CSV table of C-alpha atoms in Angstrom, one decimal:
chain,number,residue,atom,x,y,z
A,1,UNK,CA,2.8,3.1,-19.4
A,2,UNK,CA,5.6,1.3,-18.1
A,3,UNK,CA,4.8,2.8,-14.3
A,4,UNK,CA,6.8,1.5,-11.4
A,5,UNK,CA,8.7,-1.9,-12.3
A,6,UNK,CA,10.4,-4.3,-10.0
A,7,UNK,CA,12.0,-7.0,-10.8
A,8,UNK,CA,12.2,-10.3,-10.1
A,9,UNK,CA,8.9,-11.1,-9.8
A,10,UNK,CA,10.0,-14.5,-7.7
A,11,UNK,CA,13.1,-15.8,-6.2
A,12,UNK,CA,14.5,-18.3,-3.9
A,13,UNK,CA,17.4,-17.0,-1.1
A,14,UNK,CA,19.1,-19.8,0.7
A,15,UNK,CA,19.7,-18.1,4.4
A,16,UNK,CA,23.0,-15.9,4.2
A,17,UNK,CA,22.7,-15.3,0.7
A,18,UNK,CA,22.1,-11.9,-0.6
A,19,UNK,CA,20.6,-10.4,-3.5
A,20,UNK,CA,19.0,-7.2,-5.0
A,21,UNK,CA,15.4,-6.2,-5.3
A,22,UNK,CA,15.4,-3.8,-8.4
A,23,UNK,CA,12.7,-0.7,-8.7
A,24,UNK,CA,12.3,1.7,-11.7
A,25,UNK,CA,10.0,4.5,-12.7
A,26,UNK,CA,9.4,6.4,-15.4
A,27,UNK,CA,7.0,8.7,-13.9
A,28,UNK,CA,9.5,11.0,-13.1
A,29,UNK,CA,8.3,11.1,-9.4
A,30,UNK,CA,10.9,12.2,-6.8
A,31,UNK,CA,9.4,10.1,-3.8
A,32,UNK,CA,9.9,6.2,-3.5
A,33,UNK,CA,9.3,3.5,-1.0
A,34,UNK,CA,9.6,0.4,-0.5
A,35,UNK,CA,6.9,-2.2,1.6
A,36,UNK,CA,7.1,-5.1,3.0
A,37,UNK,CA,3.9,-7.5,3.2
A,38,UNK,CA,2.7,-9.9,5.1
A,39,UNK,CA,-0.4,-12.0,5.4
A,40,UNK,CA,-2.9,-9.9,8.4
A,41,UNK,CA,-0.2,-7.4,9.0
A,42,UNK,CA,-0.9,-4.7,5.7
A,43,UNK,CA,2.8,-3.3,4.2
A,44,UNK,CA,5.2,-1.8,6.5
A,45,UNK,CA,7.8,0.7,5.2
A,46,UNK,CA,11.4,-0.4,5.2
A,47,UNK,CA,12.7,2.8,3.8
A,48,UNK,CA,11.9,5.5,1.8
A,49,UNK,CA,13.4,8.5,-0.6
A,50,UNK,CA,12.5,11.9,-1.2
A,51,UNK,CA,14.7,12.2,-4.0
A,52,UNK,CA,18.3,11.0,-5.2
A,53,UNK,CA,21.1,11.3,-2.6
A,54,UNK,CA,18.2,11.4,0.0
A,55,UNK,CA,17.1,8.0,1.6
A,56,UNK,CA,15.6,7.8,5.0
A,57,UNK,CA,14.6,4.3,7.3
A,58,UNK,CA,11.0,3.4,7.6
A,59,UNK,CA,9.3,1.1,10.6
A,60,UNK,CA,10.7,-2.4,10.1
A,61,UNK,CA,14.8,-1.3,8.1
A,62,UNK,CA,17.1,-4.3,9.7
A,63,UNK,CA,18.7,-6.4,7.5
A,64,UNK,CA,18.0,-4.0,4.4
A,65,UNK,CA,19.7,-1.2,2.5
A,66,UNK,CA,18.8,1.1,-0.3
A,67,UNK,CA,20.4,3.7,-2.7
A,68,UNK,CA,19.3,6.2,-4.8
A,69,UNK,CA,21.5,7.3,-7.6
A,70,UNK,CA,19.1,8.8,-9.8
A,71,UNK,CA,15.3,9.7,-9.9
A,72,UNK,CA,14.3,6.7,-11.8
A,73,UNK,CA,16.1,3.6,-9.7
A,74,UNK,CA,15.9,2.5,-6.0
A,75,UNK,CA,17.1,-1.0,-5.7
A,76,UNK,CA,16.6,-2.5,-1.7
A,77,UNK,CA,19.7,-4.7,-0.9
A,78,UNK,CA,19.2,-8.2,1.7
A,79,UNK,CA,22.5,-8.2,2.4
A,80,UNK,CA,22.4,-11.8,4.7
A,81,UNK,CA,18.9,-13.8,3.7
A,82,UNK,CA,17.5,-14.3,7.2
A,83,UNK,CA,13.8,-16.6,7.0
A,84,UNK,CA,11.7,-13.9,8.7
A,85,UNK,CA,12.8,-12.2,5.3
A,86,UNK,CA,10.5,-14.1,3.2
A,87,UNK,CA,7.7,-11.7,2.3
A,88,UNK,CA,6.2,-9.7,-0.3
A,89,UNK,CA,7.8,-6.9,-1.3
A,90,UNK,CA,6.3,-3.6,-3.2
A,91,UNK,CA,8.1,-0.8,-4.8
A,92,UNK,CA,5.7,2.7,-4.9
A,93,UNK,CA,6.5,6.0,-6.1
A,94,UNK,CA,4.8,9.8,-6.3
A,95,UNK,CA,5.3,13.4,-6.7
A,96,UNK,CA,3.0,13.9,-4.2
A,97,UNK,CA,1.5,17.3,-6.1
A,98,UNK,CA,-1.3,19.6,-5.8
A,99,UNK,CA,-2.2,17.1,-9.3
A,100,UNK,CA,-1.4,14.2,-8.1
A,101,UNK,CA,-1.8,12.9,-4.4
A,102,UNK,CA,-1.3,9.1,-5.5
A,103,UNK,CA,1.2,6.6,-4.7
A,104,UNK,CA,2.0,4.3,-7.3
A,105,UNK,CA,2.7,0.2,-7.2
A,106,UNK,CA,4.6,-2.0,-8.5
A,107,UNK,CA,3.6,-5.3,-9.0
A,108,UNK,CA,5.7,-6.9,-6.3
A,109,UNK,CA,8.7,-9.5,-5.6
A,110,UNK,CA,7.3,-12.8,-3.9
A,111,UNK,CA,10.3,-13.7,-1.8
A,112,UNK,CA,11.3,-16.9,0.5
A,113,UNK,CA,14.3,-17.6,2.4
A,114,UNK,CA,15.0,-21.7,3.1
B,1,UNK,CA,2.9,8.4,15.2
B,2,UNK,CA,-0.1,7.2,13.4
B,3,UNK,CA,-1.9,3.5,13.2
B,4,UNK,CA,-4.5,2.3,11.4
B,5,UNK,CA,-7.2,-0.7,12.1
B,6,UNK,CA,-9.2,-2.5,9.8
B,7,UNK,CA,-11.6,-4.4,12.1
B,8,UNK,CA,-12.6,-6.7,9.6
B,9,UNK,CA,-9.9,-9.6,8.5
B,10,UNK,CA,-12.5,-11.4,5.9
B,11,UNK,CA,-15.8,-10.6,4.3
B,12,UNK,CA,-17.9,-13.1,3.1
B,13,UNK,CA,-20.5,-11.5,0.9
B,14,UNK,CA,-23.1,-12.9,-1.4
B,15,UNK,CA,-23.0,-11.5,-5.4
B,16,UNK,CA,-25.1,-8.1,-5.6
B,17,UNK,CA,-25.7,-7.6,-1.3
B,18,UNK,CA,-24.0,-4.8,-0.1
B,19,UNK,CA,-20.7,-5.0,1.8
B,20,UNK,CA,-18.9,-2.4,4.1
B,21,UNK,CA,-15.6,-2.1,5.5
B,22,UNK,CA,-14.7,-0.8,8.9
B,23,UNK,CA,-11.6,1.6,8.9
B,24,UNK,CA,-10.2,3.8,12.3
B,25,UNK,CA,-7.6,5.3,12.4
B,26,UNK,CA,-5.3,7.2,14.8
B,27,UNK,CA,-3.3,10.1,14.6
B,28,UNK,CA,-2.2,13.1,16.7
B,29,UNK,CA,-2.3,15.8,13.8
B,30,UNK,CA,-5.1,15.5,10.8
B,31,UNK,CA,-4.3,13.1,7.8
B,32,UNK,CA,-5.4,12.3,4.5
B,33,UNK,CA,-7.1,9.3,3.6
B,34,UNK,CA,-6.8,6.1,0.8
B,35,UNK,CA,-8.7,3.1,0.0
B,36,UNK,CA,-6.2,1.2,-1.8
B,37,UNK,CA,-7.3,-2.6,-3.6
B,38,UNK,CA,-5.4,-5.5,-4.4
B,39,UNK,CA,-6.1,-8.5,-7.0
B,40,UNK,CA,-4.9,-11.5,-6.6
B,41,UNK,CA,-1.5,-11.4,-7.6
B,42,UNK,CA,-1.2,-7.6,-8.4
B,43,UNK,CA,0.4,-4.5,-6.5
B,44,UNK,CA,-2.0,-1.9,-5.1
B,45,UNK,CA,-4.4,0.3,-6.7
B,46,UNK,CA,-5.9,3.1,-5.0
B,47,UNK,CA,-9.6,3.2,-5.0
B,48,UNK,CA,-10.7,6.5,-3.3
B,49,UNK,CA,-9.2,8.9,-1.5
B,50,UNK,CA,-10.2,11.9,1.2
B,51,UNK,CA,-7.9,14.9,1.0
B,52,UNK,CA,-10.3,17.8,1.9
B,53,UNK,CA,-14.1,18.8,1.1
B,54,UNK,CA,-17.1,16.6,1.4
B,55,UNK,CA,-16.8,14.2,3.8
B,56,UNK,CA,-18.4,11.4,1.0
B,57,UNK,CA,-15.7,10.3,-1.6
B,58,UNK,CA,-17.1,8.0,-4.2
B,59,UNK,CA,-14.9,5.9,-6.7
B,60,UNK,CA,-16.0,5.3,-10.4
B,61,UNK,CA,-16.9,1.7,-9.8
B,62,UNK,CA,-19.3,2.3,-7.3
B,63,UNK,CA,-17.9,2.1,-3.9
B,64,UNK,CA,-18.0,5.1,-1.6
B,65,UNK,CA,-15.9,6.5,2.1
B,66,UNK,CA,-17.7,8.9,4.1
B,67,UNK,CA,-14.8,10.7,6.9
B,68,UNK,CA,-15.9,10.7,10.3
B,69,UNK,CA,-13.7,13.3,12.0
B,70,UNK,CA,-15.3,12.3,15.5
B,71,UNK,CA,-15.1,9.1,15.6
B,72,UNK,CA,-11.7,8.8,13.3
B,73,UNK,CA,-12.9,6.5,11.0
B,74,UNK,CA,-13.5,6.3,6.8
B,75,UNK,CA,-15.4,3.3,6.6
B,76,UNK,CA,-15.6,1.7,2.6
B,77,UNK,CA,-18.9,0.7,1.2
B,78,UNK,CA,-20.4,-0.5,-2.2
B,79,UNK,CA,-24.3,-1.5,-2.4
B,80,UNK,CA,-24.5,-4.4,-4.5
B,81,UNK,CA,-21.3,-5.9,-5.1
B,82,UNK,CA,-19.8,-8.1,-8.4
B,83,UNK,CA,-17.7,-11.3,-8.4
B,84,UNK,CA,-15.1,-9.3,-9.8
B,85,UNK,CA,-14.8,-7.2,-6.5
B,86,UNK,CA,-13.1,-9.7,-4.5
B,87,UNK,CA,-10.0,-8.2,-3.5
B,88,UNK,CA,-8.1,-7.5,-0.5
B,89,UNK,CA,-9.2,-4.0,0.5
B,90,UNK,CA,-6.4,-1.7,2.1
B,91,UNK,CA,-7.0,1.8,4.5
B,92,UNK,CA,-4.4,4.6,5.0
B,93,UNK,CA,-3.5,7.4,6.1
B,94,UNK,CA,-0.8,10.2,5.7
B,95,UNK,CA,-0.4,12.9,8.1
B,96,UNK,CA,-0.7,16.3,6.8
B,97,UNK,CA,2.7,18.0,6.5
B,98,UNK,CA,4.7,15.6,7.4
B,99,UNK,CA,8.1,14.8,5.7
B,100,UNK,CA,8.3,12.1,3.2
B,101,UNK,CA,4.4,11.8,2.7
B,102,UNK,CA,4.7,7.8,3.9
B,103,UNK,CA,1.3,5.7,3.8
B,104,UNK,CA,0.6,3.5,7.0
B,105,UNK,CA,-1.7,1.0,6.6
B,106,UNK,CA,-3.9,-1.3,7.8
B,107,UNK,CA,-3.6,-5.4,8.2
B,108,UNK,CA,-6.2,-5.2,5.2
B,109,UNK,CA,-9.9,-6.7,5.0
B,110,UNK,CA,-10.2,-9.3,2.4
B,111,UNK,CA,-13.7,-9.5,0.4
B,112,UNK,CA,-14.7,-12.7,-1.1
B,113,UNK,CA,-17.6,-12.7,-3.3
B,114,UNK,CA,-19.6,-15.7,-3.8
B,115,UNK,CA,-22.4,-16.3,-6.3
């Protein structure tokens, strides 16, 4: 049972570089989410998707982009990395049905921008 | 919009002692309530949830939480903690009927169980 898989687990970026955080789920969930976790701040929603081809902004979308071309994949793109984007990023998915009212999280990607 | 406040950022507790983690929320609509646990260097796992019915919900590993609508609270308790309960705990809500089913999290409470 793979669940939600995120790659890479760790990454160091220089200011101005770009990268894509990968997220894939094998549970056929419609809903997918990207959160960032900063100490003492809990998790903040960056972007979310309710199905393939549909994405929307969350609470802190600036500096990020997403796409959802398939049900399984929901990559997060950082175009011009900034120190403020140093964080731990979590991808999550869910189907939110009567039988499943739980979001499943990946193991996280720890990103440092220097 | 919703907000979640976890009143304690850190809670040190001795093994076999009880622990209570406080969670209060603010919302203009009814919400579903969740507690998630994050063990060191791992993702979040669902601990327990309140959707409807009995206001007292329990997990398989001895935690329980009680929904109090009048106080807009969902405090988490365990009567006797183990070393393995050392983790960060997050309270979260989802507004009923809202598009996207987006979780709003509190700031987290770090529990350190001491021998």
